[in-house]
Amino acid sequence: MAVVTTSALETLRRRAGELLFARVAGPEGPRNRQAIHGTPGPRWFPDGSPVRRVHGDSAMFVGGLSALLLQSLHPLAMAAVAAHSGFRGDPWGRLQRTSTFLATTTYGTAESARSACERLNAVHARIEGVTDDGDHYRASDPHLLEWVHIAEVHSFLRAHQEFGAHPLTDAECDGYVAGTARIAEALGVPSPPRSVAALSARLGEYRTELRCTPEARQTTRYLLLRPPVPVAALPLYGALASNAVILLPRWAASELGLPRWAAGERWALKPAGRAVTRLIGWAMAEPEPTGGRSGGSPAPG
């Protein structure tokens, strides 16, 4: 009986992992994963590096949502996303492209990482426009690129430290920020922060530029109240989304009009977030002969 039960559980785990991977990585996910991991050559980040540990943990599902909410507070960045990204018309496609980029730069060869950055730079070079307030924006603007970068790094790292299976030490946190600076530079950010202290300081420097625009409110409602997920998955998504709000700096949550409740966060929401991220990690893990497993990741890596 124990053998049958274990087999059934493994079948359930594998099926759930396949469905989630297909959603996140898209139809080209298996081919991309083979190319990313199977191509020989030097990598930007070695095995066990802070960048690989953070990007390979299922806490990235919370961190990614939190990053989108935080990024929406910059009017120019939000205008570019709203007008050109198509994230509402094709949200899963955008997620799949983002996860493939993260996987390529994190795990792929140095050559493929550089190529991925060059392709994204070419896309950014074609995106520009004018906001409803008459302000001109360019997606290739180094100042906007840095905002997107620091919002992501801040959110990914906070999510990992709160929900990751193996949180980083203080020195490793600095190593993560320093490592991601390599990607930022390849995308056109001239001097990205290289320590947690520098990241925090740089985030504070953007405060005067940030505000909740109508586009930001629409994005927040879309991500938190009308997400493009099956009805059966809404409770799990709700746990991720509520914790994405918790990860926001308090001033950011206040600007977006999102309530905070310390007691509820501590005793209900955070435990639910940990349970869901562990469940995702379990579903997406690949068993090893010894019985160990790798962490789940929102990237096809």
mmCIF file of C-alpha atoms in Angstrom:
data_model
loop_
_atom_site.group_PDB
_atom_site.id
_atom_site.type_symbol
_atom_site.label_atom_id
_atom_site.label_comp_id
_atom_site.label_asym_id
_atom_site.label_seq_id
_atom_site.Cartn_x
_atom_site.Cartn_y
_atom_site.Cartn_z
ATOM 1 C CA MET A 1 0.000 0.000 0.000
ATOM 2 C CA ALA A 2 2.816 2.412 0.860
ATOM 3 C CA VAL A 3 4.411 1.830 -2.547
ATOM 4 C CA VAL A 4 1.131 2.542 -4.359
ATOM 5 C CA THR A 5 0.561 5.693 -2.301
ATOM 6 C CA THR A 6 4.067 6.962 -2.981
ATOM 7 C CA SER A 7 3.689 6.242 -6.681
ATOM 8 C CA ALA A 8 0.359 8.052 -6.845
ATOM 9 C CA LEU A 9 1.822 11.044 -5.024
ATOM 10 C CA GLU A 10 4.773 11.159 -7.401
ATOM 11 C CA THR A 11 2.408 10.993 -10.392
ATOM 12 C CA LEU A 12 0.415 13.893 -8.953
ATOM 13 C CA ARG A 13 3.579 15.891 -8.309
ATOM 14 C CA ARG A 14 4.911 15.288 -11.786
ATOM 15 C CA ARG A 15 1.623 16.193 -13.474
ATOM 16 C CA ALA A 16 1.238 19.384 -11.441
ATOM 17 C CA GLY A 17 4.819 20.342 -12.239
ATOM 18 C CA GLU A 18 4.318 19.764 -15.952
ATOM 19 C CA LEU A 19 1.185 21.914 -16.022
ATOM 20 C CA LEU A 20 2.860 24.739 -14.116
ATOM 21 C CA PHE A 21 6.003 24.563 -16.237
ATOM 22 C CA ALA A 22 3.928 24.675 -19.415
ATOM 23 C CA ARG A 23 2.183 27.818 -18.199
ATOM 24 C CA VAL A 24 5.341 29.581 -17.109
ATOM 25 C CA ALA A 25 7.769 28.435 -19.813
ATOM 26 C CA GLY A 26 5.386 28.078 -22.768
ATOM 27 C CA PRO A 27 5.388 25.528 -25.608
ATOM 28 C CA GLU A 28 9.109 26.079 -26.251
ATOM 29 C CA GLY A 29 9.966 25.489 -22.596
ATOM 30 C CA PRO A 30 11.436 21.974 -22.911
ATOM 31 C CA ARG A 31 13.529 22.952 -25.939
ATOM 32 C CA ASN A 32 14.719 26.148 -24.254
ATOM 33 C CA ARG A 33 15.613 24.279 -21.073
ATOM 34 C CA GLN A 34 17.701 21.772 -23.007
ATOM 35 C CA ALA A 35 19.498 24.548 -24.882
ATOM 36 C CA ILE A 36 20.114 26.583 -21.728
ATOM 37 C CA HIS A 37 21.515 23.731 -19.666
ATOM 38 C CA GLY A 38 22.861 21.439 -22.363
ATOM 39 C CA THR A 39 25.031 23.880 -24.298
ATOM 40 C CA PRO A 40 28.661 23.748 -23.117
ATOM 41 C CA GLY A 41 30.605 26.908 -22.350
ATOM 42 C CA PRO A 42 31.387 29.391 -19.578
ATOM 43 C CA ARG A 43 28.518 30.915 -17.611
ATOM 44 C CA TRP A 44 28.034 34.305 -16.003
ATOM 45 C CA PHE A 45 27.103 32.665 -12.683
ATOM 46 C CA PRO A 46 28.549 29.426 -11.260
ATOM 47 C CA ASP A 47 26.620 26.676 -9.509
ATOM 48 C CA GLY A 48 25.667 27.680 -5.983
ATOM 49 C CA SER A 49 26.066 31.398 -6.630
ATOM 50 C CA PRO A 50 23.575 33.762 -4.942
ATOM 51 C CA VAL A 51 22.007 34.667 -8.296
ATOM 52 C CA ARG A 52 21.298 31.022 -9.109
ATOM 53 C CA ARG A 53 19.982 30.330 -5.618
ATOM 54 C CA VAL A 54 17.544 33.227 -5.690
ATOM 55 C CA HIS A 55 16.348 32.777 -9.272
ATOM 56 C CA GLY A 56 15.991 29.020 -8.837
ATOM 57 C CA ASP A 57 13.701 29.186 -5.805
ATOM 58 C CA SER A 58 9.903 29.106 -5.971
ATOM 59 C CA ALA A 59 9.822 32.310 -3.886
ATOM 60 C CA MET A 60 10.363 34.033 -7.238
ATOM 61 C CA PHE A 61 6.635 33.622 -7.896
ATOM 62 C CA VAL A 62 5.924 36.023 -5.031
ATOM 63 C CA GLY A 63 8.888 38.246 -5.855
ATOM 64 C CA GLY A 64 7.857 38.603 -9.487
ATOM 65 C CA LEU A 65 4.365 39.806 -8.594
ATOM 66 C CA SER A 66 5.739 42.214 -6.009
ATOM 67 C CA ALA A 67 8.207 43.606 -8.554
ATOM 68 C CA LEU A 68 5.394 44.326 -11.027
ATOM 69 C CA LEU A 69 3.430 46.205 -8.371
ATOM 70 C CA LEU A 70 6.458 48.236 -7.335
ATOM 71 C CA GLN A 71 7.521 48.999 -10.911
ATOM 72 C CA SER A 72 4.043 50.329 -11.715
ATOM 73 C CA LEU A 73 4.665 53.350 -9.480
ATOM 74 C CA HIS A 74 6.997 55.002 -11.989
ATOM 75 C CA PRO A 75 4.690 56.886 -14.398
ATOM 76 C CA LEU A 76 7.031 56.675 -17.386
ATOM 77 C CA ALA A 77 7.855 53.000 -16.913
ATOM 78 C CA MET A 78 4.178 52.197 -16.363
ATOM 79 C CA ALA A 79 3.167 54.128 -19.491
ATOM 80 C CA ALA A 80 5.647 52.147 -21.577
ATOM 81 C CA VAL A 81 4.380 48.843 -20.194
ATOM 82 C CA ALA A 82 0.720 49.769 -20.622
ATOM 83 C CA ALA A 83 1.171 50.937 -24.216
ATOM 84 C CA HIS A 84 3.660 48.429 -25.564
ATOM 85 C CA SER A 85 4.067 45.250 -23.503
ATOM 86 C CA GLY A 86 0.701 43.623 -24.188
ATOM 87 C CA PHE A 87 0.740 42.084 -20.724
ATOM 88 C CA ARG A 88 -3.062 42.183 -20.469
ATOM 89 C CA GLY A 89 -3.765 40.824 -23.928
ATOM 90 C CA ASP A 90 -1.149 38.093 -23.589
ATOM 91 C CA PRO A 91 -0.095 37.887 -19.910
ATOM 92 C CA TRP A 92 1.164 34.319 -20.111
ATOM 93 C CA GLY A 93 3.197 35.085 -23.219
ATOM 94 C CA ARG A 94 4.883 37.979 -21.450
ATOM 95 C CA LEU A 95 5.587 35.783 -18.420
ATOM 96 C CA GLN A 96 7.049 33.099 -20.659
ATOM 97 C CA ARG A 97 9.347 35.563 -22.401
ATOM 98 C CA THR A 98 10.469 37.002 -19.059
ATOM 99 C CA SER A 99 11.089 33.594 -17.500
ATOM 100 C CA THR A 100 13.105 32.492 -20.531
ATOM 101 C CA PHE A 101 15.239 35.641 -20.320
ATOM 102 C CA LEU A 102 15.863 35.053 -16.603
ATOM 103 C CA ALA A 103 16.755 31.417 -17.195
ATOM 104 C CA THR A 104 19.093 32.258 -20.068
ATOM 105 C CA THR A 105 21.014 34.955 -18.206
ATOM 106 C CA THR A 106 21.123 32.937 -14.975
ATOM 107 C CA TYR A 107 21.971 29.457 -16.253
ATOM 108 C CA GLY A 108 22.887 29.762 -19.925
ATOM 109 C CA THR A 109 26.279 30.230 -21.516
ATOM 110 C CA ALA A 110 27.882 33.665 -21.396
ATOM 111 C CA GLU A 111 27.354 33.954 -25.156
ATOM 112 C CA SER A 112 23.636 33.143 -24.943
ATOM 113 C CA ALA A 113 23.236 35.534 -21.997
ATOM 114 C CA ARG A 114 24.813 38.356 -23.977
ATOM 115 C CA SER A 115 22.641 37.542 -26.990
ATOM 116 C CA ALA A 116 19.487 37.582 -24.844
ATOM 117 C CA CYS A 117 20.415 41.029 -23.521
ATOM 118 C CA GLU A 118 21.144 42.311 -27.033
ATOM 119 C CA ARG A 119 17.746 41.101 -28.255
ATOM 120 C CA LEU A 120 15.996 42.817 -25.371
ATOM 121 C CA ASN A 121 17.965 46.006 -26.012
ATOM 122 C CA ALA A 122 16.775 45.936 -29.614
ATOM 123 C CA VAL A 123 13.175 45.667 -28.441
ATOM 124 C CA HIS A 124 13.635 48.549 -25.999
ATOM 125 C CA ALA A 125 15.152 50.723 -28.736
ATOM 126 C CA ARG A 126 11.858 50.612 -30.640
ATOM 127 C CA ILE A 127 9.655 51.598 -27.692
ATOM 128 C CA GLU A 128 8.911 55.242 -27.038
ATOM 129 C CA GLY A 129 5.894 57.455 -26.639
ATOM 130 C CA VAL A 130 4.184 60.219 -24.700
ATOM 131 C CA THR A 131 2.165 59.864 -21.499
ATOM 132 C CA ASP A 132 -1.285 61.392 -21.004
ATOM 133 C CA ASP A 133 0.467 64.199 -19.124
ATOM 134 C CA GLY A 134 2.652 64.958 -22.163
ATOM 135 C CA ASP A 135 5.881 63.441 -20.831
ATOM 136 C CA HIS A 136 8.072 61.647 -23.342
ATOM 137 C CA TYR A 137 9.474 58.210 -22.495
ATOM 138 C CA ARG A 138 11.938 55.797 -24.065
ATOM 139 C CA ALA A 139 12.237 52.196 -22.887
ATOM 140 C CA SER A 140 15.974 52.401 -23.587
ATOM 141 C CA ASP A 141 16.395 55.325 -21.157
ATOM 142 C CA PRO A 142 19.105 54.182 -18.687
ATOM 143 C CA HIS A 143 17.265 55.893 -15.823
ATOM 144 C CA LEU A 144 14.075 53.909 -16.474
ATOM 145 C CA LEU A 145 16.042 50.712 -17.054
ATOM 146 C CA GLU A 146 17.692 51.178 -13.671
ATOM 147 C CA TRP A 147 14.303 51.638 -11.985
ATOM 148 C CA VAL A 148 13.039 48.374 -13.463
ATOM 149 C CA HIS A 149 16.257 46.656 -12.393
ATOM 150 C CA ILE A 150 16.341 47.839 -8.784
ATOM 151 C CA ALA A 151 12.616 47.154 -8.327
ATOM 152 C CA GLU A 152 13.150 43.583 -9.507
ATOM 153 C CA VAL A 153 16.293 42.945 -7.485
ATOM 154 C CA HIS A 154 14.746 44.437 -4.349
ATOM 155 C CA SER A 155 11.585 42.341 -4.753
ATOM 156 C CA PHE A 156 13.304 39.081 -5.728
ATOM 157 C CA LEU A 157 15.709 39.300 -2.804
ATOM 158 C CA ARG A 158 13.026 40.201 -0.245
ATOM 159 C CA ALA A 159 10.894 37.304 -1.445
ATOM 160 C CA HIS A 160 13.795 34.886 -1.167
ATOM 161 C CA GLN A 161 14.694 35.997 2.336
ATOM 162 C CA GLU A 162 11.075 35.704 3.480
ATOM 163 C CA PHE A 163 9.880 32.619 1.585
ATOM 164 C CA GLY A 164 12.937 30.934 0.087
ATOM 165 C CA ALA A 165 13.932 27.447 1.142
ATOM 166 C CA HIS A 166 17.448 28.569 2.076
ATOM 167 C CA PRO A 167 17.766 32.320 2.816
ATOM 168 C CA LEU A 168 21.073 34.002 2.058
ATOM 169 C CA THR A 169 23.548 35.363 4.574
ATOM 170 C CA ASP A 170 24.189 39.114 4.626
ATOM 171 C CA ALA A 171 27.334 38.643 2.560
ATOM 172 C CA GLU A 172 25.458 36.470 0.068
ATOM 173 C CA CYS A 173 22.728 39.120 -0.235
ATOM 174 C CA ASP A 174 25.415 41.617 -1.250
ATOM 175 C CA GLY A 175 26.722 38.981 -3.658
ATOM 176 C CA TYR A 176 23.277 38.658 -5.223
ATOM 177 C CA VAL A 177 22.973 42.399 -5.796
ATOM 178 C CA ALA A 178 26.500 42.528 -7.210
ATOM 179 C CA GLY A 179 25.820 39.543 -9.485
ATOM 180 C CA THR A 180 22.632 40.960 -10.957
ATOM 181 C CA ALA A 181 24.514 44.171 -11.737
ATOM 182 C CA ARG A 182 26.203 42.246 -14.548
ATOM 183 C CA ILE A 183 22.849 41.695 -16.235
ATOM 184 C CA ALA A 184 21.817 45.302 -15.661
ATOM 185 C CA GLU A 185 24.984 46.622 -17.281
ATOM 186 C CA ALA A 186 24.405 44.436 -20.343
ATOM 187 C CA LEU A 187 20.935 45.999 -20.603
ATOM 188 C CA GLY A 188 22.270 49.555 -20.534
ATOM 189 C CA VAL A 189 22.302 50.517 -16.853
ATOM 190 C CA PRO A 190 25.591 52.411 -16.450
ATOM 191 C CA SER A 191 26.208 52.031 -12.713
ATOM 192 C CA PRO A 192 23.811 49.609 -11.002
ATOM 193 C CA PRO A 193 24.072 49.106 -7.211
ATOM 194 C CA ARG A 194 26.356 46.316 -6.019
ATOM 195 C CA SER A 195 25.361 45.933 -2.378
ATOM 196 C CA VAL A 196 22.151 45.803 -0.369
ATOM 197 C CA ALA A 197 22.936 49.190 1.177
ATOM 198 C CA ALA A 198 23.494 50.752 -2.248
ATOM 199 C CA LEU A 199 20.304 49.126 -3.550
ATOM 200 C CA SER A 200 18.281 50.564 -0.667
ATOM 201 C CA ALA A 201 19.798 54.002 -1.170
ATOM 202 C CA ARG A 202 19.113 53.950 -4.910
ATOM 203 C CA LEU A 203 15.521 52.884 -4.315
ATOM 204 C CA GLY A 204 15.081 55.866 -2.011
ATOM 205 C CA GLU A 205 16.443 58.227 -4.651
ATOM 206 C CA TYR A 206 13.524 57.364 -6.941
ATOM 207 C CA ARG A 207 10.863 58.158 -4.330
ATOM 208 C CA THR A 208 10.197 61.681 -5.608
ATOM 209 C CA GLU A 209 9.435 60.336 -9.112
ATOM 210 C CA LEU A 210 6.934 57.703 -8.013
ATOM 211 C CA ARG A 211 3.175 58.019 -7.840
ATOM 212 C CA CYS A 212 0.063 55.978 -8.459
ATOM 213 C CA THR A 213 -1.269 56.812 -11.911
ATOM 214 C CA PRO A 214 -4.549 55.500 -13.368
ATOM 215 C CA GLU A 215 -2.471 52.933 -15.300
ATOM 216 C CA ALA A 216 -0.833 51.802 -12.063
ATOM 217 C CA ARG A 217 -4.233 51.416 -10.369
ATOM 218 C CA GLN A 218 -5.546 49.418 -13.322
ATOM 219 C CA THR A 219 -2.489 47.174 -13.239
ATOM 220 C CA THR A 220 -2.857 46.647 -9.497
ATOM 221 C CA ARG A 221 -6.524 45.686 -9.851
ATOM 222 C CA TYR A 222 -5.681 43.373 -12.730
ATOM 223 C CA LEU A 223 -2.897 41.577 -10.842
ATOM 224 C CA LEU A 224 -4.695 41.347 -7.500
ATOM 225 C CA LEU A 225 -8.407 41.147 -8.341
ATOM 226 C CA ARG A 226 -8.737 39.886 -11.922
ATOM 227 C CA PRO A 227 -5.719 37.649 -12.556
ATOM 228 C CA PRO A 228 -5.663 35.457 -15.678
ATOM 229 C CA VAL A 229 -5.656 32.156 -13.772
ATOM 230 C CA PRO A 230 -8.135 29.261 -13.640
ATOM 231 C CA VAL A 231 -10.815 29.469 -10.946
ATOM 232 C CA ALA A 232 -9.416 26.380 -9.219
ATOM 233 C CA ALA A 233 -6.048 28.091 -8.819
ATOM 234 C CA LEU A 234 -7.385 31.352 -7.385
ATOM 235 C CA PRO A 235 -6.861 30.411 -3.696
ATOM 236 C CA LEU A 236 -3.203 29.567 -4.371
ATOM 237 C CA TYR A 237 -2.740 32.694 -6.466
ATOM 238 C CA GLY A 238 -4.406 34.729 -3.724
ATOM 239 C CA ALA A 239 -1.802 33.561 -1.228
ATOM 240 C CA LEU A 240 0.993 34.594 -3.593
ATOM 241 C CA ALA A 241 -0.595 37.950 -4.415
ATOM 242 C CA SER A 242 -1.317 38.916 -0.808
ATOM 243 C CA ASN A 243 2.286 38.213 0.103
ATOM 244 C CA ALA A 244 3.494 40.195 -2.913
ATOM 245 C CA VAL A 245 1.757 43.162 -1.281
ATOM 246 C CA ILE A 246 3.385 42.387 2.071
ATOM 247 C CA LEU A 247 6.823 42.501 0.453
ATOM 248 C CA LEU A 248 6.269 46.040 -0.821
ATOM 249 C CA PRO A 249 7.836 48.894 1.133
ATOM 250 C CA ARG A 250 5.078 50.384 3.294
ATOM 251 C CA TRP A 251 5.214 53.676 1.409
ATOM 252 C CA ALA A 252 4.678 51.812 -1.881
ATOM 253 C CA ALA A 253 1.689 49.861 -0.564
ATOM 254 C CA SER A 254 0.216 53.102 0.785
ATOM 255 C CA GLU A 255 0.709 54.884 -2.545
ATOM 256 C CA LEU A 256 -1.113 52.057 -4.337
ATOM 257 C CA GLY A 257 -3.924 52.157 -1.764
ATOM 258 C CA LEU A 258 -3.243 48.611 -0.573
ATOM 259 C CA PRO A 259 -4.137 47.895 3.080
ATOM 260 C CA ARG A 260 -1.721 46.298 5.524
ATOM 261 C CA TRP A 261 -2.641 44.365 8.676
ATOM 262 C CA ALA A 262 0.329 43.306 10.788
ATOM 263 C CA ALA A 263 -1.437 40.618 12.829
ATOM 264 C CA GLY A 264 -3.086 39.058 9.794
ATOM 265 C CA GLU A 265 0.178 39.118 7.871
ATOM 266 C CA ARG A 266 2.110 37.387 10.634
ATOM 267 C CA TRP A 267 -0.381 34.720 11.615
ATOM 268 C CA ALA A 268 -2.253 33.981 8.379
ATOM 269 C CA LEU A 269 -0.898 35.483 5.175
ATOM 270 C CA LYS A 270 2.820 34.745 5.568
ATOM 271 C CA PRO A 271 2.253 31.115 6.651
ATOM 272 C CA ALA A 272 -0.033 30.672 3.647
ATOM 273 C CA GLY A 273 2.621 32.190 1.397
ATOM 274 C CA ARG A 274 5.272 29.830 2.730
ATOM 275 C CA ALA A 275 2.976 26.856 2.241
ATOM 276 C CA VAL A 276 2.175 27.761 -1.362
ATOM 277 C CA THR A 277 5.800 28.471 -2.319
ATOM 278 C CA ARG A 278 6.839 25.140 -0.789
ATOM 279 C CA LEU A 279 4.037 23.435 -2.725
ATOM 280 C CA ILE A 280 5.216 25.016 -5.978
ATOM 281 C CA GLY A 281 8.807 24.001 -5.234
ATOM 282 C CA TRP A 282 7.678 20.435 -4.558
ATOM 283 C CA ALA A 283 5.643 20.288 -7.770
ATOM 284 C CA MET A 284 8.393 21.655 -10.008
ATOM 285 C CA ALA A 285 11.271 19.727 -8.434
ATOM 286 C CA GLU A 286 13.023 16.994 -10.367
ATOM 287 C CA PRO A 287 13.770 13.970 -8.155
ATOM 288 C CA GLU A 288 17.350 12.740 -8.020
ATOM 289 C CA PRO A 289 18.404 9.102 -7.560
ATOM 290 C CA THR A 290 19.429 9.830 -3.969
ATOM 291 C CA GLY A 291 16.017 11.178 -3.120
ATOM 292 C CA GLY A 292 17.044 14.838 -3.199
ATOM 293 C CA ARG A 293 15.522 17.415 -5.454
ATOM 294 C CA SER A 294 16.200 20.743 -7.075
ATOM 295 C CA GLY A 295 14.241 23.862 -6.270
ATOM 296 C CA GLY A 296 11.268 24.989 -8.288
ATOM 297 C CA SER A 297 11.658 28.043 -10.430
ATOM 298 C CA PRO A 298 9.443 30.303 -12.530
ATOM 299 C CA ALA A 299 12.021 30.043 -15.294
ATOM 300 C CA PRO A 300 12.548 27.135 -17.681
ATOM 301 C CA GLY A 301 15.883 26.599 -15.937
#
